[in-house]
């Protein structure tokens, strides 16, 4: 691809969208800011030759607002990955809190310290599961398809905004559907601990909580795996329908 003003402009808009994705993607949160921006620049250089030439209106005073819009598009694409990682962290944190019956978390300062190991474990488990399922390839494919669905330096139409709002609402509903049963299970176990503590004052709450939490986590894992697999399959299918619909409209 020859190095022209139009090519540089296309690379700049692609870099803005990819930078918005790298800044908010939880999978890349462990990388320094410079490393994330370098990754965005490399991906933009690889994708820029296949992008449409930005319109003339994308120059001058309208350049900064359109770059900001591209950053927002990239941040929106990172939302889908953030939902999965947030769910994994909540599951592990609720398990740790249930295992101790909430007795080791007295203040927010103590809670941050006691939950640090659980947060680290949840983060690594989420990363391994995401990479093992090929999630990084799906993200790159979604980013590539996003440039065909939403061309750079183009203002979205009303129908596009409506479809985007529906997709964001679907992601939120999926995360809530997966998280609410686990929250209800944790609350029920806490209620059982309260009853046991009132009826049996000398009971070792930590040992009891660790055993119940292990059994509850095993049961939740057996029940949740088919639900999560079905939800991911339906989500990818729905995402393909949205991409196809957007492409037909354009």
mmCIF file of N, CA and C in Angstrom, residues 110-122:
data_model
loop_
_atom_site.group_PDB
_atom_site.id
_atom_site.type_symbol
_atom_site.label_atom_id
_atom_site.label_comp_id
_atom_site.label_asym_id
_atom_site.label_seq_id
_atom_site.Cartn_x
_atom_site.Cartn_y
_atom_site.Cartn_z
ATOM 1 N N UNK A 110 -9.587 -4.242 54.771
ATOM 2 C CA UNK A 110 -9.300 -5.653 54.973
ATOM 3 C C UNK A 110 -9.814 -6.498 53.815
ATOM 4 N N UNK A 111 -10.937 -6.088 53.256
ATOM 5 C CA UNK A 111 -11.485 -6.836 52.137
ATOM 6 C C UNK A 111 -10.571 -6.798 50.922
ATOM 7 N N UNK A 112 -9.966 -5.632 50.637
ATOM 8 C CA UNK A 112 -9.050 -5.541 49.509
ATOM 9 C C UNK A 112 -7.854 -6.459 49.694
ATOM 10 N N UNK A 113 -7.368 -6.567 50.934
ATOM 11 C CA UNK A 113 -6.208 -7.417 51.190
ATOM 12 C C UNK A 113 -6.566 -8.891 51.122
ATOM 13 N N UNK A 114 -7.669 -9.269 51.740
ATOM 14 C CA UNK A 114 -8.034 -10.685 51.778
ATOM 15 C C UNK A 114 -8.500 -11.207 50.432
ATOM 16 N N UNK A 115 -9.046 -10.345 49.594
ATOM 17 C CA UNK A 115 -9.541 -10.780 48.290
ATOM 18 C C UNK A 115 -8.498 -10.677 47.188
ATOM 19 N N UNK A 116 -7.282 -10.203 47.504
ATOM 20 C CA UNK A 116 -6.273 -10.013 46.460
ATOM 21 C C UNK A 116 -5.912 -11.335 45.788
ATOM 22 N N UNK A 117 -5.713 -12.379 46.598
ATOM 23 C CA UNK A 117 -5.360 -13.681 46.013
ATOM 24 C C UNK A 117 -6.495 -14.230 45.161
ATOM 25 N N UNK A 118 -7.737 -14.049 45.623
ATOM 26 C CA UNK A 118 -8.886 -14.528 44.843
ATOM 27 C C UNK A 118 -9.004 -13.772 43.531
ATOM 28 N N UNK A 119 -8.740 -12.454 43.561
ATOM 29 C CA UNK A 119 -8.819 -11.667 42.327
ATOM 30 C C UNK A 119 -7.758 -12.123 41.329
ATOM 31 N N UNK A 120 -6.536 -12.359 41.838
ATOM 32 C CA UNK A 120 -5.472 -12.818 40.945
ATOM 33 C C UNK A 120 -5.804 -14.181 40.343
ATOM 34 N N UNK A 121 -6.310 -15.099 41.187
ATOM 35 C CA UNK A 121 -6.688 -16.421 40.680
ATOM 36 C C UNK A 121 -7.805 -16.318 39.651
ATOM 37 N N UNK A 122 -8.795 -15.480 39.932
ATOM 38 C CA UNK A 122 -9.904 -15.320 38.987
ATOM 39 C C UNK A 122 -9.420 -14.749 37.661
#
